XYZ file of N, CA, C and O in Angstrom:
784
model
N -12.889 39.097 -63.364
C -13.207 38.449 -61.920
C -13.271 37.097 -62.208
O -12.960 36.653 -60.691
N -12.771 35.964 -62.934
C -12.861 34.780 -62.883
C -11.142 34.989 -62.266
O -10.959 33.620 -61.624
N -9.961 35.547 -62.612
C -9.206 35.387 -62.135
C -8.834 35.569 -60.033
O -8.446 35.119 -59.856
N -9.598 36.052 -59.641
C -9.844 36.799 -58.031
C -10.278 35.320 -57.653
O -10.361 34.808 -56.568
N -11.509 34.635 -58.379
C -12.158 33.365 -57.763
C -11.283 32.351 -57.202
O -11.529 31.732 -56.421
N -10.562 32.007 -58.838
C -9.849 30.759 -58.548
C -8.702 30.659 -57.602
O -8.610 30.050 -56.641
N -7.814 32.105 -57.164
C -7.093 31.947 -56.237
C -7.490 31.544 -54.489
O -7.716 31.038 -53.439
N -8.800 32.251 -54.482
C -9.826 32.336 -53.731
C -10.289 31.174 -52.910
O -10.628 30.299 -51.789
N -10.960 30.350 -53.618
C -11.553 28.744 -54.724
C -10.517 27.797 -54.067
O -10.672 26.995 -53.045
N -9.243 28.256 -54.363
C -8.020 27.265 -54.075
C -7.675 27.429 -52.287
O -7.713 26.661 -51.943
N -7.988 28.502 -52.007
C -7.470 28.517 -50.414
C -8.731 27.868 -49.828
O -8.369 27.369 -48.457
N -9.967 27.973 -50.195
C -11.206 27.538 -49.356
C -10.630 25.781 -49.432
O -11.129 25.120 -48.220
N -10.471 25.351 -50.790
C -10.033 23.900 -50.600
C -9.134 23.494 -49.449
O -9.303 22.383 -49.149
N -7.964 24.357 -49.451
C -6.504 24.020 -48.815
C -7.495 23.874 -47.214
O -6.997 23.169 -46.565
N -8.366 24.817 -46.595
C -8.790 25.107 -45.541
C -9.713 23.763 -45.579
O -9.304 23.324 -44.391
N -10.370 23.758 -46.241
C -11.293 22.062 -45.921
C -10.518 21.048 -45.769
O -11.061 20.252 -45.011
N -9.343 20.855 -46.531
C -9.006 19.461 -46.813
C -8.282 19.564 -45.300
O -7.964 18.491 -44.910
N -7.437 20.696 -45.104
C -6.657 20.910 -43.722
C -7.753 20.391 -42.679
O -7.127 19.647 -41.470
N -9.102 21.108 -42.321
C -9.937 20.832 -41.571
C -10.454 19.730 -41.465
O -10.367 18.776 -40.415
N -10.240 18.867 -42.501
C -11.012 17.426 -42.980
C -9.944 16.355 -42.058
O -10.041 15.503 -41.202
N -8.076 16.955 -42.190
C -7.459 15.723 -41.820
C -7.570 15.992 -40.331
O -7.526 15.176 -39.540
N -7.660 17.225 -39.851
C -7.769 17.371 -38.317
C -8.805 16.631 -37.254
O -8.431 16.361 -36.683
N -9.721 16.823 -38.205
C -11.338 16.079 -37.578
C -10.790 14.502 -37.496
O -11.029 13.725 -36.855
N -10.388 14.144 -38.339
C -9.830 12.476 -38.537
C -8.722 12.230 -37.545
O -8.803 10.974 -37.113
N -8.437 13.054 -37.806
C -6.830 12.935 -36.493
C -7.337 12.797 -35.071
O -7.317 11.779 -34.123
N -8.437 13.913 -34.443
C -9.242 13.827 -32.784
C -10.272 12.712 -33.080
O -10.052 12.086 -31.911
N -10.949 12.089 -34.260
C -11.380 10.723 -34.129
C -10.943 9.846 -34.097
O -11.431 8.972 -33.125
N -9.701 9.560 -34.509
C -9.047 8.567 -34.436
C -7.942 8.412 -32.906
O -8.394 7.431 -31.934
N -8.220 9.470 -32.478
C -7.316 9.871 -31.138
C -8.452 9.679 -29.992
O -8.155 8.718 -29.130
N -9.570 9.993 -29.978
C -11.078 9.374 -29.485
C -11.119 7.962 -29.516
O -11.706 7.621 -28.283
N -11.210 7.256 -30.768
C -10.892 5.674 -30.582
C -9.971 5.541 -29.583
O -10.674 4.250 -29.021
N -8.923 5.766 -29.788
C -8.262 5.360 -29.006
C -8.297 5.292 -27.875
O -8.082 4.474 -26.623
N -8.636 6.328 -26.911
C -9.036 6.667 -26.176
C -10.314 5.792 -25.400
O -10.374 5.392 -23.998
N -11.119 5.786 -26.282
C -12.416 4.900 -26.050
C -12.124 3.321 -25.669
O -12.531 2.792 -24.584
N -11.013 3.319 -26.528
C -10.907 1.246 -26.290
C -10.063 1.784 -25.143
O -10.269 0.173 -24.413
N -9.350 2.328 -24.516
C -8.281 2.053 -23.016
C -9.422 2.065 -21.864
O -8.802 1.575 -20.595
N -10.371 2.824 -22.131
C -11.508 3.169 -21.020
C -12.186 1.716 -20.554
O -12.714 2.088 -19.496
N -12.324 0.954 -21.255
C -12.823 -0.423 -21.118
C -11.751 -1.477 -19.615
O -11.932 -2.334 -19.106
N -10.416 -0.715 -19.651
C -9.741 -1.335 -18.663
C -9.516 -0.865 -17.002
O -10.201 0.115 -17.052
N -9.481 -1.644 -16.072
C -9.674 -1.678 -14.985
C -9.435 0.008 -14.582
O -7.950 0.163 -15.243
N -9.554 0.658 -13.880
C -8.985 1.823 -13.157
C -8.785 1.514 -12.275
O -9.365 1.571 -10.973
N -7.512 2.412 -11.341
C -7.074 2.197 -10.341
C -6.879 3.422 -9.563
O -7.024 4.359 -10.382
N -6.857 3.271 -8.203
C -6.738 4.466 -7.166
C -5.245 4.758 -6.701
O -4.837 3.398 -6.401
N -4.638 5.881 -7.133
C -3.421 5.828 -6.955
C -3.277 6.047 -4.949
O -4.016 6.222 -4.039
N -2.386 5.083 -4.624
C -2.346 5.087 -3.203
C -1.440 6.093 -2.314
O -1.842 6.541 -1.321
N -0.587 6.797 -3.368
C -0.085 7.886 -3.138
C -0.530 9.046 -3.669
O 0.396 8.575 -5.037
N -0.833 10.522 -4.056
C -1.111 11.204 -5.155
C 0.694 11.519 -5.370
O 0.679 12.365 -6.709
N 1.548 11.397 -4.726
C 2.863 11.966 -5.145
C 3.906 11.220 -6.241
O 4.725 11.465 -6.395
N 3.212 9.898 -6.390
C 3.705 8.826 -7.244
C 3.130 8.405 -8.054
O 1.759 8.661 -7.874
N 3.224 7.715 -9.190
C 2.364 7.251 -10.059
C 2.909 5.513 -10.068
O 2.299 5.254 -10.859
N 2.773 4.976 -8.464
C 2.469 3.773 -8.585
C 1.129 3.334 -8.283
O 0.751 3.841 -7.432
N 0.447 2.396 -8.789
C -0.656 2.051 -8.904
C -0.072 0.365 -7.675
O -0.061 -0.990 -8.337
N -0.811 0.509 -6.742
C -0.460 -0.562 -5.778
C -1.906 -0.856 -4.780
O -2.462 -0.065 -4.608
N -1.794 -2.419 -4.269
C -3.221 -2.880 -3.536
C -2.406 -3.219 -2.563
O -3.311 -3.560 -1.553
N -1.048 -3.439 -2.275
C -0.578 -2.814 -0.702
C 0.330 -1.915 -0.362
O 0.963 -1.279 -1.142
N 0.675 -1.972 1.172
C 1.527 -1.119 1.413
C 2.333 -1.680 2.163
O 2.212 -2.640 3.008
N 3.383 -0.571 2.649
C 4.714 -0.974 3.872
C 4.182 -0.928 5.216
O 3.140 0.266 5.238
N 4.734 -1.255 5.960
C 4.657 -0.756 7.275
C 4.928 0.213 7.782
O 4.398 0.741 8.596
N 6.262 0.500 6.910
C 6.628 2.194 7.208
C 5.585 3.268 6.868
O 5.164 4.324 7.946
N 5.155 2.862 5.660
C 3.612 3.590 5.110
C 2.861 4.000 6.237
O 2.200 5.186 6.811
N 2.558 2.468 7.177
C 1.498 2.795 8.167
C 1.630 3.390 9.397
O 0.832 4.144 9.592
N 3.030 3.266 9.508
C 3.290 4.157 10.615
C 3.603 5.515 10.487
O 3.271 6.344 11.068
N 4.021 5.814 9.071
C 4.034 7.402 8.920
C 2.515 7.824 8.926
O 2.215 8.807 9.334
N 1.809 7.364 8.692
C -0.164 7.382 8.479
C -0.245 7.738 9.731
O -0.855 8.383 10.535
N 0.251 6.857 10.749
C -0.329 6.570 12.159
C 0.396 8.085 12.560
O -0.235 8.877 13.648
N 1.745 8.600 12.594
C 2.253 9.333 13.027
C 1.783 11.103 12.470
O 1.900 12.065 12.483
N 1.145 11.166 11.140
C 0.817 12.200 10.512
C 0.068 12.782 11.208
O -1.328 12.828 11.887
N 0.481 14.295 10.635
C -0.078 15.368 11.593
C -1.337 15.601 10.988
O -2.202 16.407 11.170
N -1.460 15.081 9.738
C -2.574 15.446 8.530
C -3.808 14.834 9.479
O -5.288 15.332 8.921
N -3.938 13.940 9.861
C -5.005 12.798 10.335
C -5.449 13.837 11.804
O -6.147 13.384 12.947
N -4.414 13.837 12.584
C -4.612 14.449 14.178
C -4.465 13.695 15.178
O -4.645 13.932 16.364
N -4.189 12.653 14.827
C -4.219 11.496 15.971
C -3.717 11.412 16.733
O -4.207 11.353 18.010
N -2.417 11.173 16.758
C -1.017 11.538 17.710
C -1.150 12.826 18.658
O -1.030 12.676 19.887
N -1.820 13.951 18.122
C -1.221 15.303 18.326
C -2.646 14.988 19.774
O -2.417 15.702 20.868
N -3.612 14.332 19.306
C -5.135 13.564 20.299
C -4.612 13.051 21.148
O -4.856 13.152 22.597
N -3.905 12.141 20.953
C -3.284 11.027 21.997
C -2.091 11.362 22.932
O -2.144 10.637 23.714
N -1.436 12.496 22.534
C -0.290 12.358 23.199
C 0.777 11.813 23.276
O 1.282 10.860 22.291
N 1.687 11.260 24.498
C 2.821 10.140 24.233
C 2.172 9.024 23.763
O 1.384 8.661 24.811
N 2.480 8.201 23.358
C 2.283 7.028 22.922
C 3.134 5.867 22.822
O 4.414 6.215 22.554
N 2.958 4.619 22.784
C 3.723 3.523 22.671
C 3.361 2.444 21.852
O 2.056 2.505 21.899
N 3.699 1.762 21.270
C 3.431 0.702 20.145
C 3.557 -0.587 20.461
O 4.912 -0.680 21.092
N 2.795 -1.233 20.803
C 2.985 -2.945 21.344
C 2.814 -3.703 20.740
O 3.328 -5.009 20.773
N 2.052 -3.999 19.281
C 2.039 -4.873 18.826
C 1.441 -4.211 17.218
O 0.915 -3.636 16.744
N 1.905 -5.236 16.266
C 1.606 -4.714 14.910
C 1.458 -6.090 14.037
O 2.154 -7.322 14.259
N 0.588 -5.935 13.522
C -0.468 -7.368 12.623
C -0.627 -6.971 11.098
O -0.918 -5.688 10.777
N 0.018 -7.463 10.201
C -0.110 -7.450 8.315
C -0.373 -8.663 7.753
O -0.277 -9.813 7.973
N -1.817 -8.444 7.332
C -2.465 -9.079 6.839
C -2.406 -9.240 4.997
O -2.264 -8.519 4.450
N -2.190 -10.420 4.439
C -1.753 -10.604 3.010
C -0.586 -10.127 2.560
O -0.868 -9.065 1.585
N 0.441 -10.533 3.268
C 1.919 -10.108 2.887
C 2.243 -10.782 1.701
O 2.084 -11.671 1.664
N 2.984 -9.772 0.873
C 3.968 -10.158 -0.099
C 5.567 -10.681 0.020
O 5.461 -10.018 1.328
N 5.733 -11.093 -0.977
C 7.267 -11.403 -1.244
C 8.293 -9.853 -1.055
O 9.639 -9.717 -0.445
N 7.629 -8.622 -1.110
C 8.269 -7.217 -0.429
C 8.076 -6.969 0.567
O 8.588 -5.970 1.078
N 7.243 -7.834 1.285
C 7.265 -7.293 2.668
C 5.537 -6.170 2.965
O 6.067 -5.505 4.117
N 5.232 -6.107 1.720
C 3.763 -5.306 2.045
C 2.783 -5.610 2.236
O 2.626 -7.352 1.770
N 1.639 -5.445 2.805
C 0.536 -5.907 3.420
C -0.551 -5.289 2.399
O -0.342 -4.183 2.707
N -1.635 -6.131 2.718
C -3.033 -5.612 2.258
C -3.397 -4.617 3.500
O -3.844 -3.576 3.142
N -3.242 -5.012 4.438
C -3.722 -3.554 5.598
C -2.393 -4.346 6.992
O -2.056 -5.332 6.947
N -2.447 -3.131 7.951
C -1.723 -3.067 8.981
C -2.636 -2.741 10.182
O -3.264 -1.797 10.227
N -2.249 -3.391 11.363
C -3.305 -3.135 12.074
C -2.253 -2.723 13.488
O -1.353 -3.940 13.787
N -2.085 -1.888 14.270
C -1.054 -1.437 14.779
C -1.792 -1.297 16.490
O -2.395 -0.435 16.766
N -0.976 -1.927 17.663
C -1.841 -1.629 18.653
C -1.025 -0.318 19.540
O 0.318 -0.602 19.593
N -1.782 0.575 20.126
C -1.155 1.583 20.363
C -1.446 2.176 21.720
O -2.882 1.924 22.313
N -0.808 2.680 22.191
C -0.994 3.021 23.898
C -0.551 4.542 24.276
O 0.448 4.736 24.177
N -1.348 5.178 24.815
C -1.498 6.304 25.156
C -1.855 6.358 27.039
O -2.241 5.588 27.550
N -1.259 7.640 27.303
C -1.897 7.986 28.863
C -3.403 7.548 29.304
O -3.960 7.075 30.369
N -4.235 7.818 28.123
C -5.650 8.103 28.197
C -6.227 6.934 27.824
O -7.422 6.267 28.461
N -5.695 5.958 27.039
C -6.378 5.156 26.283
C -5.679 3.860 25.626
O -4.128 4.111 25.380
N -5.983 2.964 25.257
C -5.892 1.629 23.981
C -6.427 1.452 23.051
O -7.510 1.303 23.244
N -5.593 1.603 22.023
C -6.704 1.176 20.272
C -5.726 1.020 19.689
O -4.207 0.664 19.783
N -6.579 0.203 18.623
C -6.165 -0.581 17.505
C -6.168 0.996 16.360
O -7.246 1.518 16.054
N -5.275 0.800 15.627
C -5.085 1.560 14.231
C -4.747 0.586 12.942
O -3.837 -0.011 13.069
N -5.859 0.855 12.445
C -6.119 -0.297 11.118
C -5.829 1.144 9.991
O -6.152 1.882 9.718
N -4.607 0.394 9.350
C -4.597 1.844 7.961
C -4.847 0.800 6.761
O -3.875 -0.708 6.447
N -5.485 0.897 5.669
C -5.701 0.126 4.326
C -6.222 1.639 3.495
O -6.552 1.782 3.578
N -5.166 1.070 2.054
C -5.760 1.673 0.974
C -5.748 3.396 1.233
O -7.123 3.924 1.029
N -5.095 3.892 2.224
C -5.226 5.829 2.408
C -6.200 5.505 3.327
O -6.551 6.850 3.388
N -7.013 5.087 4.067
C -8.201 4.759 5.376
C -7.827 4.223 6.362
O -6.619 3.741 6.273
N -7.962 5.004 7.189
C -7.917 4.268 8.769
C -9.168 4.380 9.507
O -10.119 4.937 8.795
N -8.864 3.272 10.521
C -10.060 3.021 11.454
C -9.499 2.862 12.770
O -8.120 2.289 13.026
N -10.081 3.237 13.846
C -9.289 3.133 15.290
C -10.551 2.358 16.147
O -11.803 2.970 15.918
N -10.451 1.739 16.854
C -11.133 0.839 17.462
C -10.340 0.493 19.250
O -9.072 0.500 19.141
N -11.312 0.004 19.904
C -10.845 0.223 21.414
C -9.616 -1.238 21.182
O -10.073 -1.991 20.502
N -8.444 -1.760 22.300
C -7.901 -2.288 22.394
C -8.116 -2.989 24.051
O -7.454 -1.957 24.722
N -8.529 -3.479 24.299
C -8.855 -3.875 25.338
C -8.080 -4.865 26.458
O -8.509 -5.388 27.270
N -6.854 -5.238 25.724
C -5.392 -6.057 26.240
C -5.238 -5.614 27.522
O -5.129 -4.759 28.029
N -5.375 -6.312 28.928
C -4.772 -6.208 29.902
C -3.052 -6.206 30.092
O -2.615 -5.871 30.514
N -2.990 -7.735 29.847
C -1.419 -7.944 29.951
C -0.916 -7.579 28.362
O -0.538 -8.585 27.630
N -0.494 -6.096 28.229
C 0.266 -5.856 26.905
C 1.750 -5.965 26.797
O 2.290 -6.268 28.179
N 1.942 -6.434 25.883
C 3.526 -7.003 25.455
C 4.425 -5.763 25.270
O 4.059 -4.842 25.540
N 5.770 -6.076 25.338
C 6.621 -4.979 25.521
C 6.452 -3.955 24.301
O 5.908 -4.221 23.588
N 7.173 -2.672 24.512
C 6.988 -1.732 23.677
C 8.088 -1.809 22.522
O 8.967 -2.497 22.725
N 7.309 -1.768 21.621
C 8.223 -2.001 20.283
C 8.930 -0.780 20.102
O 8.441 0.490 19.994
N 10.202 -0.877 19.998
C 11.135 0.444 19.374
C 10.758 0.394 17.700
O 11.989 -0.072 17.127
N 9.892 1.060 16.994
C 9.533 1.011 15.916
C 10.758 1.120 15.189
O 11.070 1.345 13.685
N 11.570 2.403 15.751
C 12.632 3.002 14.905
C 13.715 2.420 14.583
O 14.473 2.981 13.996
N 13.920 1.342 15.631
C 14.966 0.513 15.262
C 14.702 -0.987 14.845
O 15.627 -1.653 14.412
N 13.448 -1.164 14.762
C 13.471 -2.614 13.840
C 13.563 -2.539 12.462
O 13.937 -1.586 11.693
N 13.854 -3.939 12.310
C 14.072 -4.112 10.536
C 12.774 -4.335 10.086
O 12.042 -5.013 10.830
N 12.655 -3.178 9.227
C 10.910 -3.779 8.553
C 10.993 -4.787 7.629
O 11.828 -5.368 7.074
N 9.870 -4.555 7.713
C 9.669 -6.398 6.698
C 9.874 -6.214 5.428
O 10.893 -7.585 4.912
N 10.351 -5.686 4.706
C 10.878 -5.224 3.298
C 12.525 -5.776 3.391
O 12.847 -6.701 2.607
N 12.950 -5.322 4.314
C 14.530 -5.334 4.754
C 14.730 -6.978 4.782
O 15.741 -7.806 4.923
N 13.528 -7.366 6.268
C 13.398 -8.870 6.429
C 13.631 -9.987 5.370
O 14.478 -10.808 5.556
N 12.789 -9.573 4.568
C 12.503 -10.420 3.245
C 13.761 -10.887 2.437
O 14.070 -11.121 1.717
N 14.508 -9.296 2.336
C 15.596 -8.931 1.510
C 16.883 -10.263 2.609
O 16.863 -11.084 1.535
N 16.711 -10.297 3.871
C 18.020 -10.959 4.764
C 17.258 -12.269 4.449
O 18.359 -13.682 4.033
N 16.167 -12.661 4.275
C 16.022 -14.049 3.677
C 15.117 -14.208 2.724
O 14.198 -15.214 2.810
N 15.777 -13.767 1.253
C 15.323 -13.509 0.208
C 14.902 -15.434 -0.351
O 13.866 -15.540 -0.825
N 15.544 -16.022 -0.184
C 15.411 -17.655 -0.406
C 14.493 -18.733 0.216
O 13.315 -19.229 -0.399
N 14.533 -18.251 1.425
C 13.743 -18.816 2.095
C 11.737 -18.075 2.107
O 11.402 -18.941 1.831
N 11.915 -17.016 2.039
C 11.124 -16.157 1.851
C 9.778 -17.073 0.390
O 9.122 -17.072 0.088
N 11.388 -16.450 -0.714
C 10.577 -16.935 -2.225
C 10.033 -18.557 -2.139
O 8.975 -18.836 -2.508
N 10.951 -19.510 -1.448
C 10.314 -21.023 -1.290
C 8.754 -20.958 -0.440
O 8.094 -21.656 -0.866
N 8.744 -20.222 0.925
C 7.623 -20.187 1.408
C 6.442 -20.062 0.576
O 5.249 -19.998 0.924
N 6.959 -18.606 -0.343
C 5.505 -17.755 -0.767
C 5.252 -18.687 -2.507
O 4.213 -17.891 -3.018
N 6.049 -19.623 -2.634
C 5.988 -19.569 -3.788
C 5.119 -21.345 -4.400
O 4.621 -21.431 -5.234
N 4.153 -21.634 -3.148
C 3.504 -22.354 -3.486
C 2.055 -21.680 -3.802
O 1.465 -21.076 -3.205
N 1.164 -22.552 -5.073
C 0.093 -21.694 -5.349
C -1.011 -21.822 -4.228
O -2.097 -21.195 -4.770
N -1.074 -22.888 -3.664
C -2.025 -23.375 -2.721
C -1.992 -22.790 -1.362
O -2.953 -22.984 -0.677
N -0.995 -21.671 -1.191
C -1.125 -20.974 -0.153
C -2.856 -20.467 0.161
O -2.982 -19.605 -0.976
N -3.072 -20.057 1.226
C -4.736 -19.448 1.177
C -4.341 -18.500 2.516
O -5.132 -17.512 1.969
N -3.417 -18.271 3.080
C -3.060 -17.428 4.325
C -1.680 -16.507 4.303
O -1.193 -17.847 4.300
N -1.198 -15.771 4.216
C 0.313 -14.948 4.554
C 0.124 -13.912 5.652
O -0.568 -12.574 5.244
N 0.549 -13.947 6.889
C 0.492 -13.120 7.416
C 1.706 -13.094 8.564
O 2.231 -13.558 8.693
N 2.295 -11.525 8.472
C 2.959 -11.168 9.891
C 2.933 -10.653 11.298
O 1.697 -9.544 11.314
N 3.413 -10.808 11.933
C 2.951 -10.226 13.450
C 4.066 -9.801 14.044
O 5.276 -10.440 13.966
N 4.217 -8.799 14.973
C 4.965 -8.585 15.614
C 4.824 -7.984 16.758
O 4.166 -7.241 17.339
N 5.604 -8.860 17.879
C 5.524 -8.897 19.501
C 6.343 -9.020 19.968
O 7.085 -10.305 19.797
N 6.835 -8.587 21.143
C 8.072 -8.675 21.978
C 9.564 -8.723 21.389
O 10.108 -9.607 21.709
N 9.658 -7.698 20.700
C 10.459 -8.138 19.477
C 11.034 -8.999 18.294
O 12.250 -9.300 18.197
N 9.750 -9.714 18.580
C 9.818 -11.154 17.465
C 8.784 -10.895 16.084
O 7.717 -10.957 16.564
N 9.716 -11.338 14.649
C 8.578 -11.298 14.135
C 7.941 -12.949 13.633
O 8.723 -13.463 13.978
N 6.626 -13.008 13.687
C 6.303 -14.316 13.240
C 5.696 -13.662 12.119
O 4.432 -13.698 11.371
N 6.186 -15.018 11.147
C 5.585 -14.809 9.656
C 4.756 -16.389 9.600
O 5.143 -17.421 10.095
N 3.444 -16.174 9.283
C 2.646 -17.201 9.257
C 1.922 -17.804 7.748
O 1.537 -16.703 7.178
N 2.319 -18.877 7.146
C 2.037 -19.312 6.276
C 1.160 -20.369 6.077
O 1.756 -21.334 6.952
N -0.189 -20.218 5.773
C -0.762 -21.314 5.753
C -1.470 -21.650 4.621
O -2.005 -21.303 3.808
N -1.512 -23.344 4.569
C -1.894 -23.880 3.174
C -2.698 -25.116 3.793
O -4.151 -24.350 3.917
N -2.649 -26.052 4.208
C -3.356 -27.022 4.704
C -3.532 -26.494 6.264
O -4.962 -26.792 6.847
N -2.579 -26.020 6.828
C -2.487 -25.485 8.303
C -1.700 -24.701 8.179
O -0.557 -24.825 7.616
N -1.226 -23.893 9.471
C -0.616 -23.009 9.548
C 1.144 -23.255 9.623
O 0.943 -23.910 10.512
N 1.957 -22.584 9.426
C 3.467 -22.681 9.464
C 3.875 -21.547 10.111
O 3.858 -20.532 9.117
N 4.839 -21.616 10.764
C 5.408 -20.437 11.624
C 7.024 -20.250 11.618
O 7.370 -21.097 12.317
N 7.276 -19.277 11.385
C 8.735 -18.658 11.028
C 8.867 -17.510 11.543
O 8.406 -16.804 11.947
N 10.138 -17.755 12.126
C 10.144 -16.233 13.611
C 11.768 -16.046 13.360
O 12.728 -16.461 13.179
N 11.544 -14.225 13.602
C 12.820 -13.573 13.069
C 13.202 -12.492 14.417
O 11.773 -12.360 14.685
N 14.231 -11.852 14.770
C 14.104 -10.678 15.382
C 14.288 -9.498 15.048
O 14.878 -9.885 13.725
N 13.130 -9.005 15.625
C 12.823 -7.681 14.734
C 13.731 -6.569 14.773
O 13.403 -5.687 13.777
N 14.763 -6.551 15.933
C 15.551 -6.009 15.210
C 16.967 -5.909 14.801
O 18.025 -5.967 14.100
N 17.410 -7.419 14.655
C 18.872 -8.171 14.037
C 18.602 -8.463 12.659
O 19.259 -8.684 12.264
N 16.951 -9.211 12.706
C 16.614 -9.797 11.153
C 17.017 -11.756 11.469
O 16.716 -12.230 10.451
N 17.617 -11.858 12.287
C 17.689 -13.037 12.414
C 16.966 -14.464 12.366
O 16.074 -13.762 13.214
N 16.982 -15.467 11.948
C 16.034 -16.480 12.216
C 16.368 -17.171 13.444
O 17.021 -16.781 14.457
N 15.022 -17.517 14.165
C 15.074 -18.142 15.530
C 14.041 -19.551 15.355
O 13.707 -19.283 14.641
N 15.196 -20.228 16.366
C 14.253 -21.808 16.261
C 13.670 -22.017 17.144
O 13.930 -21.396 18.757
N 12.329 -22.135 17.298
C 11.053 -22.375 19.035
C 10.849 -23.507 18.234
O 10.582 -24.376 17.618
């Protein structure tokens, strides 16, 4: 009888030790996960990538405007874009939000895009500017690469309160505000700087 209990007892002891080790590993893993939960949680801008960003490119905003997912342009019919504004732009040419002035046969409206959300509201301007050929313009990220040294110098001051970019009549206007606004002008199709 003793000879049968000894091997069974040893098997039980080995199983208990193994279970104890596994419980310890899961407990330690739970502590590690618990510590990381104190960090800020970010929402993905685009579920197809793993980048956490709080700014978006003009190209993304235009794609959202054209997107069939929201059905905006399908309802609007043929349309033209006349004005673009980016707020809180960074050295990569991405902005916190983009506002695009759109005109079609039935109406004129602003399309505002920020953090994967959009809203539309009336654009009542009567003297509208020229149509922008958005497929032919240089995007802000490429414009900023062309003028990298100048942009780095403009954005490098810690006292800057506001950074915005407008596109109208084929001209980008980059406005940097510290004590007072300073404007820089660029041809939207060639990227060349313009003196005004």
